[in-house]
C-alpha positions as MATLAB code, in Angstrom:
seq = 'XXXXXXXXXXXXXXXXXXXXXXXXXXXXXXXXXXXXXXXXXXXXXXXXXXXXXXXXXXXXXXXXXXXXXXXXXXXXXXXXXXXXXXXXXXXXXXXXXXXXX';
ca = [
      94.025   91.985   88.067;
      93.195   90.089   91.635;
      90.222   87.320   90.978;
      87.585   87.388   94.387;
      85.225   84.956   94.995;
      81.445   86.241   96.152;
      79.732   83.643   97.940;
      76.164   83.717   99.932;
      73.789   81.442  101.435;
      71.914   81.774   98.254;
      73.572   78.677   96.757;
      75.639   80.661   94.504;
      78.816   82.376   93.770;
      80.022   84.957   91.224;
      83.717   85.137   89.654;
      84.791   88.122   89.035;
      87.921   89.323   87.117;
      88.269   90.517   84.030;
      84.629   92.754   84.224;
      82.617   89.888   83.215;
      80.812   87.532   85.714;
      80.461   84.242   86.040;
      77.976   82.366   87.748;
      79.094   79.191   89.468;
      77.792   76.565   91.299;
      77.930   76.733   95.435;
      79.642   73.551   95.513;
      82.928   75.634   94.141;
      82.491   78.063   97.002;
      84.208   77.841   99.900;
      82.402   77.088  103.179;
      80.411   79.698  105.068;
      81.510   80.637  108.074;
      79.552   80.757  111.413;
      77.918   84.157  111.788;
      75.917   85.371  114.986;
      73.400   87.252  114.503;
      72.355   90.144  117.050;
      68.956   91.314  115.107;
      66.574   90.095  112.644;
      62.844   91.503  112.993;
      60.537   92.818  110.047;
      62.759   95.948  109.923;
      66.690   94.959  110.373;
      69.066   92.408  109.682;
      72.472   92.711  111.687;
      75.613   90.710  113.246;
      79.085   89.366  112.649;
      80.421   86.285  111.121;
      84.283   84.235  112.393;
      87.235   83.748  110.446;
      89.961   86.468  109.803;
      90.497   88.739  106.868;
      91.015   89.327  104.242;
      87.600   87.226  103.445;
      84.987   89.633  104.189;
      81.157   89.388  105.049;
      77.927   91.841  105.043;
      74.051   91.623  105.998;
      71.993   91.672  102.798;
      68.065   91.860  103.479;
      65.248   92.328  101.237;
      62.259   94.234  101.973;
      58.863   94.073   99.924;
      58.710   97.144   99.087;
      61.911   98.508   97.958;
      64.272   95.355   96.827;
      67.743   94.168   98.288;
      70.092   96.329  100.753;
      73.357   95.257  101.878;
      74.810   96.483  104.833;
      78.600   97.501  105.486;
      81.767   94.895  104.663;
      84.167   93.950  107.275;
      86.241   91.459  107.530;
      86.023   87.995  108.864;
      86.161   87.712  112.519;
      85.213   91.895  113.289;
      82.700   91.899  115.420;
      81.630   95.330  114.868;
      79.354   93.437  112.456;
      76.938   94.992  109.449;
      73.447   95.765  109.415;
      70.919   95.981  106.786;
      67.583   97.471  106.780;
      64.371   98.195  105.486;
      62.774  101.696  105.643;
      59.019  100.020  106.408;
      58.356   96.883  108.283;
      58.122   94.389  105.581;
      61.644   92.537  105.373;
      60.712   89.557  104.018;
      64.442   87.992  103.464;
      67.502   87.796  104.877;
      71.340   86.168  104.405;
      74.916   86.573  104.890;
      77.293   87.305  101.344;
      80.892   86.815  101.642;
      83.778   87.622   99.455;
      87.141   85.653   99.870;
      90.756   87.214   98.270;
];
């Protein structure tokens, strides 16, 4: 079974393989890429990130009333980009998560 690596801006990552997760430090991570964003207000989150595939990125925001959404996954260096949103004005978070092959 393929191992992927999920990194964000968070300062952590998560193994996973076999089912189970692991949490590891961000140090173990690989680097984040640069990402332009092209929104960020109280309602959405959106943009791309560099690289090439097959690493992947997505917008993840979180609102205050109704937790964390994650927009779509492309891959690195598709600038058709992701977007994440809240459904009321009250994003109150947002970061990049990216998941390397």
């Amino acid at each position: 079974m393929a191992r992927f690596k999920i990194a964000s801006l968070a300062a952590s990552a998560v193994l996973i393989g076999t089912g189970v997760a692991t949490i590891a430090p961000a140090a173990q991570a690989e680097a984040s890429p640069k990402c332009h964003v092209w929104e960020k207000n109280t309602t959405r989150f959106s943009g791309w990130c560099d690289g090439r595939g097959p690493a992947s990125y997505r917008a993840t925001i979180t609102c205050r009333h109704g937790g964390e959404h994650q927009g779509q996954w492309h891959w690195l260096g598709d600038r058709r980009g992701s977007t994440a949103w809240c459904e009321k004005n009250d994003r109150v978070a947002s970061k990049w998560q990216f998941i390397s092959g």
